[in-house]
Amino acid sequence: MKLSSEQRDQFERDGYLFFPGLFSREETSLLTGAVPELYARREVFNVREKDSDAVRTNFAAHLYSVPFAKLARHPRMIDPVRELFDEDVYMHQFKINGKMAFEGDVWQWHQDYGTWLNDDLMPTERAMNVAIFLDDVNEYNGPLMFIRGSHKRGVVDAKHDVSTTSYPLWTIDHDLVRQLVQRAGGKNGGIASPKGPAGSMILFHSCLVHASSSNLSPWDRVSVYLSLCTISNHIRRFKRPEYIAHRDFSPIMTLPDDCLVKDYAVDLPWKDGMPQSALRTSTEELKVAA
Ligand code: SIN
Ligand code: MN
């Protein structure tokens, strides 16, 4: 998939690109159908909501689930990112966020690169998020909200919030959010919220400020997020466990475009369980050859 010059300009200006219905119903349902069994596992890689048993986020399914291992190598997701960076990418993080009906909690205002810098010592913002909707996303089930163009501010001040939800995050205070929204156009387009059918995809810049509210609707809002980092920009610290911040910096090799609906062999290194080493953490900075 080649990006047009209009799409490149739009990404530069807004910090995101939206591709409604990029994956077919057939492709999406193969992924959605695999989620309940993954969420049912009583494993550390399933982070549940603070006050309920619903899964907030499942990590690293591409290492133990065939459909998600294929998605992680899908050219419709990987190629545009490789093209925007003009460099190969590796998988920094892979998650399936639940935002389940009635129970999905908020994601506070944050930038992903803030966390990757503060926790993982990722040197620069040359990394990208790709979201794919596994359910239809509407105004009721907690769609992502972006502050348009906020990626241009680089890394903004953030505080480590370890109490609001079950998942720690470097979050941005309300005054700064107010200012950023105002500068982005206030009520006239300062906040954008892409909505669309299951199978839609969003590419968004790692410094784009985003959030989502809770899901009080009767509809799940399961979405997959690939966080792709350029090879030369790999993280320099393993402060978070490996199932959250990956340590395999080899370039992603894409599969053919029909990989979700056809049989292709994929490696599943954690199919018999996550290795103990994936829980090991360190505050040491990696030594990287100059
Ligand atoms: C995230 O920002 O990582 C997740 C946001 C969401 O799923 O709504
Ligand atoms: Mn995020």
Coordinates of C-alpha atoms and ligand atoms in Angstrom, one line a residue:
M1 CA 0.0 0.0 0.0
K2 CA 1.6 3.3 -1.2
L3 CA 0.7 6.5 0.5
S4 CA -0.2 9.4 -1.7
S5 CA 1.5 12.8 -1.3
E6 CA -1.9 14.1 0.1
Q7 CA -1.8 11.4 2.7
R8 CA 1.8 12.2 3.7
D9 CA 0.9 15.9 4.0
Q10 CA -2.2 15.0 6.1
F11 CA -0.1 12.9 8.4
E12 CA 2.4 15.7 8.7
R13 CA -0.3 18.2 9.5
D14 CA -2.7 16.2 11.7
G15 CA -0.4 13.4 13.1
Y16 CA -2.7 10.6 12.0
L17 CA -4.2 8.9 9.0
F18 CA -7.5 7.0 9.0
F19 CA -8.4 4.1 6.7
P20 CA -12.0 3.1 7.2
G21 CA -12.8 -0.6 6.4
L22 CA -9.3 -1.4 5.3
F23 CA -9.7 -5.1 6.3
S24 CA -12.7 -7.1 5.2
R25 CA -15.4 -8.5 7.5
E26 CA -14.0 -12.0 6.8
E27 CA -10.4 -11.0 7.8
T28 CA -11.6 -9.1 10.9
S29 CA -13.8 -11.9 12.1
L30 CA -10.9 -14.3 12.1
L31 CA -9.1 -12.0 14.6
T32 CA -12.2 -11.2 16.7
G33 CA -13.0 -14.9 17.0
A34 CA -9.6 -15.6 18.6
V35 CA -10.0 -12.9 21.3
P36 CA -12.3 -14.6 24.0
E37 CA -9.9 -17.6 24.4
L38 CA -6.9 -15.2 24.8
Y39 CA -8.7 -13.0 27.3
A40 CA -9.8 -16.1 29.3
R41 CA -6.2 -17.0 30.1
R42 CA -5.1 -16.3 33.7
E43 CA -1.7 -14.9 32.7
V44 CA 0.3 -11.8 33.6
F45 CA 0.0 -10.6 30.0
N46 CA -3.8 -10.1 30.5
V47 CA -4.1 -6.8 32.5
R48 CA -7.7 -6.6 33.8
E49 CA -9.6 -3.4 34.6
K50 CA -9.2 -1.9 38.1
D51 CA -12.6 -2.8 39.4
S52 CA -13.6 -5.7 37.2
D53 CA -12.5 -8.9 35.6
A54 CA -12.8 -7.6 32.1
V55 CA -9.5 -7.5 30.2
R56 CA -8.2 -3.9 29.7
T57 CA -5.2 -5.0 27.6
N58 CA -3.7 -8.2 26.4
F59 CA 0.0 -8.1 25.5
A60 CA 2.2 -9.9 23.0
A61 CA -0.5 -12.2 21.4
H62 CA 1.6 -12.1 18.2
L63 CA 4.0 -14.5 20.0
Y64 CA 1.4 -17.1 20.9
S65 CA -1.6 -16.8 18.6
V66 CA -1.6 -17.6 14.9
P67 CA -4.1 -15.0 13.6
F68 CA -2.3 -12.2 15.5
A69 CA 1.1 -13.4 14.5
K70 CA -0.1 -13.0 10.9
L71 CA -1.6 -9.6 11.6
A72 CA 1.7 -8.5 13.1
R73 CA 3.3 -9.1 9.7
H74 CA 0.6 -7.7 7.5
P75 CA 1.7 -5.5 4.7
R76 CA -1.3 -3.2 5.0
M77 CA -0.1 -2.3 8.5
I78 CA 3.7 -2.5 8.1
D79 CA 4.4 -1.1 4.6
P80 CA 3.0 2.5 5.1
V81 CA 5.0 2.8 8.3
R82 CA 8.2 1.6 6.7
E83 CA 7.5 4.0 3.9
L84 CA 7.0 7.0 6.2
F85 CA 10.2 6.3 8.0
D86 CA 12.2 5.0 5.1
E87 CA 13.5 2.3 7.4
D88 CA 12.7 -1.2 8.6
V89 CA 10.7 -1.5 11.8
Y90 CA 10.5 -4.0 14.7
M91 CA 7.7 -4.7 17.1
H92 CA 8.1 -2.6 20.2
Q93 CA 4.7 -3.5 21.7
F94 CA 1.7 -5.5 20.6
K95 CA -1.6 -5.2 22.4
I96 CA -5.3 -6.1 22.1
N97 CA -7.3 -3.5 24.1
G98 CA -10.7 -4.7 25.3
K99 CA -12.7 -1.5 26.3
M100 CA -15.4 -4.0 26.9
A101 CA -19.1 -3.1 27.0
F102 CA -20.1 -1.3 30.3
E103 CA -16.7 -2.1 31.8
G104 CA -14.0 -0.6 29.6
D105 CA -12.3 2.2 31.6
V106 CA -10.7 5.4 30.4
W107 CA -7.3 5.9 28.9
Q108 CA -6.1 9.2 30.2
W109 CA -4.6 11.9 28.0
H110 CA -1.0 10.8 27.0
Q111 CA 1.6 10.5 24.3
D112 CA 2.9 7.0 23.8
Y113 CA 6.4 8.2 23.1
G114 CA 6.4 9.8 26.6
T115 CA 6.2 6.3 28.1
W116 CA 8.6 4.8 25.7
L117 CA 11.2 7.5 26.5
N118 CA 10.7 7.6 30.2
D119 CA 10.4 3.9 30.8
D120 CA 12.2 2.2 27.9
L121 CA 14.8 4.9 26.9
M122 CA 13.7 4.9 23.3
P123 CA 16.1 7.5 21.8
T124 CA 13.8 9.4 19.4
E125 CA 10.2 9.5 18.3
R126 CA 10.8 7.4 15.2
A127 CA 8.1 5.0 16.1
M128 CA 4.5 4.7 15.2
N129 CA 1.2 3.3 16.4
V130 CA -1.1 1.4 14.1
A131 CA -4.6 0.7 15.5
I132 CA -7.1 -1.7 13.9
F133 CA -10.7 -1.9 15.0
L134 CA -11.9 -5.4 15.7
D135 CA -15.4 -4.0 16.5
D136 CA -17.3 -1.2 15.0
V137 CA -16.3 2.0 16.7
N138 CA -19.0 4.7 17.3
E139 CA -19.4 7.7 19.5
Y140 CA -20.8 5.6 22.3
N141 CA -18.2 2.9 22.9
G142 CA -15.1 5.0 23.8
P143 CA -13.5 5.9 20.5
L144 CA -9.9 7.2 20.5
M145 CA -9.6 11.0 20.7
F146 CA -6.7 12.9 19.2
I147 CA -5.6 16.5 19.7
R148 CA -5.0 17.3 16.1
G149 CA -1.5 18.3 15.2
S150 CA -0.2 17.9 18.8
H151 CA 2.6 15.6 17.7
K152 CA 4.4 18.8 16.5
R153 CA 5.0 19.8 20.1
G154 CA 7.4 16.9 20.6
V155 CA 7.5 15.4 24.1
V156 CA 5.3 17.4 26.6
D157 CA 5.3 17.4 30.4
A158 CA 3.7 14.3 31.9
K159 CA 3.3 12.6 35.3
H160 CA 3.5 8.9 36.0
D161 CA -0.1 8.0 37.0
V162 CA -0.1 4.6 38.8
S163 CA -3.5 4.9 40.4
T164 CA -6.3 6.1 38.2
T165 CA -6.6 2.9 36.2
S166 CA -5.0 -0.6 36.4
Y167 CA -2.3 0.3 33.9
P168 CA 0.5 2.9 34.8
L169 CA 0.8 5.6 32.2
W170 CA 2.7 9.0 31.8
T171 CA -0.3 11.3 31.6
I172 CA -0.7 15.0 30.7
D173 CA -2.4 17.5 33.0
H174 CA -5.7 19.1 32.2
D175 CA -4.3 22.7 31.8
L176 CA -1.9 21.6 29.2
V177 CA -4.6 19.5 27.4
R178 CA -6.9 22.6 27.4
Q179 CA -4.1 24.7 25.9
L180 CA -3.2 22.1 23.2
V181 CA -6.9 21.7 22.2
Q182 CA -7.3 25.4 22.1
R183 CA -4.3 25.8 19.8
A184 CA -5.5 23.0 17.6
G185 CA -8.8 24.9 16.9
G186 CA -10.8 24.4 20.1
K187 CA -14.3 23.3 19.3
N188 CA -13.6 23.7 15.6
G189 CA -11.7 20.5 15.1
G190 CA -9.2 20.6 17.9
I191 CA -10.2 17.1 18.9
A192 CA -10.6 14.4 16.2
S193 CA -12.1 11.0 16.8
P194 CA -12.0 8.6 13.9
K195 CA -15.0 6.2 14.0
G196 CA -15.9 3.4 11.5
P197 CA -16.5 -0.3 10.9
A198 CA -14.5 -3.2 12.3
G199 CA -11.5 -3.6 10.0
S200 CA -10.7 0.2 10.0
M201 CA -7.1 1.2 10.6
I202 CA -5.5 4.3 12.1
L203 CA -1.8 5.2 11.8
F204 CA -0.8 7.8 14.5
H205 CA 2.4 9.5 15.4
S206 CA 4.1 8.5 18.7
C207 CA 3.9 12.1 20.0
L208 CA 0.2 12.6 19.1
V209 CA -1.7 13.4 22.4
H210 CA -4.6 11.0 22.7
A211 CA -7.2 9.5 25.2
S212 CA -10.4 7.6 25.3
S213 CA -13.4 7.7 27.7
S214 CA -15.0 4.8 29.4
N215 CA -17.4 2.5 27.5
L216 CA -20.9 2.7 29.0
S217 CA -22.5 1.3 25.8
P218 CA -23.6 -2.3 25.3
W219 CA -21.0 -2.7 22.6
D220 CA -17.4 -3.9 23.0
R221 CA -14.6 -1.8 21.4
V222 CA -11.8 -4.3 21.0
S223 CA -8.8 -2.9 19.1
V224 CA -5.4 -4.1 18.3
Y225 CA -2.4 -1.7 18.5
L226 CA 1.0 -2.4 16.9
S227 CA 3.7 -0.1 18.1
L228 CA 6.4 -0.2 15.5
C229 CA 9.8 1.3 16.1
T230 CA 12.6 1.9 13.5
I231 CA 15.4 -0.6 13.9
S232 CA 18.1 2.1 14.7
N233 CA 15.9 3.6 17.4
H234 CA 15.5 0.4 19.5
I235 CA 15.0 0.8 23.2
R236 CA 18.0 1.1 25.4
R237 CA 16.6 -0.2 28.7
F238 CA 14.6 -3.2 29.8
K239 CA 12.9 -1.6 32.8
R240 CA 9.6 -3.1 31.8
P241 CA 9.0 -6.8 31.3
E242 CA 9.5 -8.2 27.8
Y243 CA 5.8 -9.0 27.2
I244 CA 5.2 -5.2 27.4
A245 CA 8.3 -3.8 25.7
H246 CA 9.9 -6.2 23.3
R247 CA 13.6 -6.9 23.0
D248 CA 13.8 -8.6 19.6
F249 CA 15.0 -5.8 17.4
S250 CA 15.0 -7.7 14.1
P251 CA 13.1 -6.2 11.2
I252 CA 9.5 -7.4 10.6
M253 CA 9.3 -9.5 7.4
T254 CA 5.8 -9.1 5.9
L255 CA 3.6 -11.9 4.6
P256 CA 1.5 -11.7 1.4
D257 CA -1.7 -9.5 1.5
D258 CA -4.0 -12.5 1.8
C259 CA -2.2 -13.9 4.9
L260 CA -5.2 -13.6 7.3
V261 CA -7.4 -15.8 5.2
K262 CA -4.8 -18.3 3.9
D263 CA -2.4 -20.7 5.6
Y264 CA 1.1 -19.3 6.1
A265 CA 3.6 -20.6 8.5
V266 CA 4.4 -18.2 11.4
D267 CA 6.8 -18.6 14.3
L268 CA 5.1 -18.7 17.7
P269 CA 8.0 -18.6 20.2
W270 CA 5.6 -18.4 23.3
K271 CA 3.1 -20.9 22.2
D272 CA 4.0 -23.3 25.1
G273 CA 4.1 -20.4 27.6
M274 CA 6.0 -17.2 28.2
P275 CA 9.6 -17.8 29.2
Q276 CA 10.6 -16.7 32.7
S277 CA 13.2 -14.3 31.1
A278 CA 10.3 -12.2 29.8
L279 CA 9.6 -11.1 33.4
R280 CA 13.2 -10.1 34.1
T281 CA 13.8 -6.3 34.2
S282 CA 16.7 -4.0 34.6
T283 CA 17.4 -0.4 35.2
E284 CA 20.8 -0.6 33.5
E285 CA 21.2 1.2 30.2
L286 CA 22.1 -1.1 27.3
K287 CA 25.6 -0.6 25.8
V288 CA 25.2 0.1 22.1
A289 CA 28.1 0.1 19.7
A290 CA 28.7 3.6 18.3
Ligands
SIN1 C1 -3.7 3.6 24.3 O1 -3.6 4.7 24.2 O2 -2.7 2.9 24.3 C2 -5.0 2.9 24.2 C3 -6.1 3.8 24.1 C4 -7.4 3.1 23.8 O3 -7.4 1.9 23.6 O4 -8.5 3.7 23.8
MN2 MN -1.5 5.3 23.8

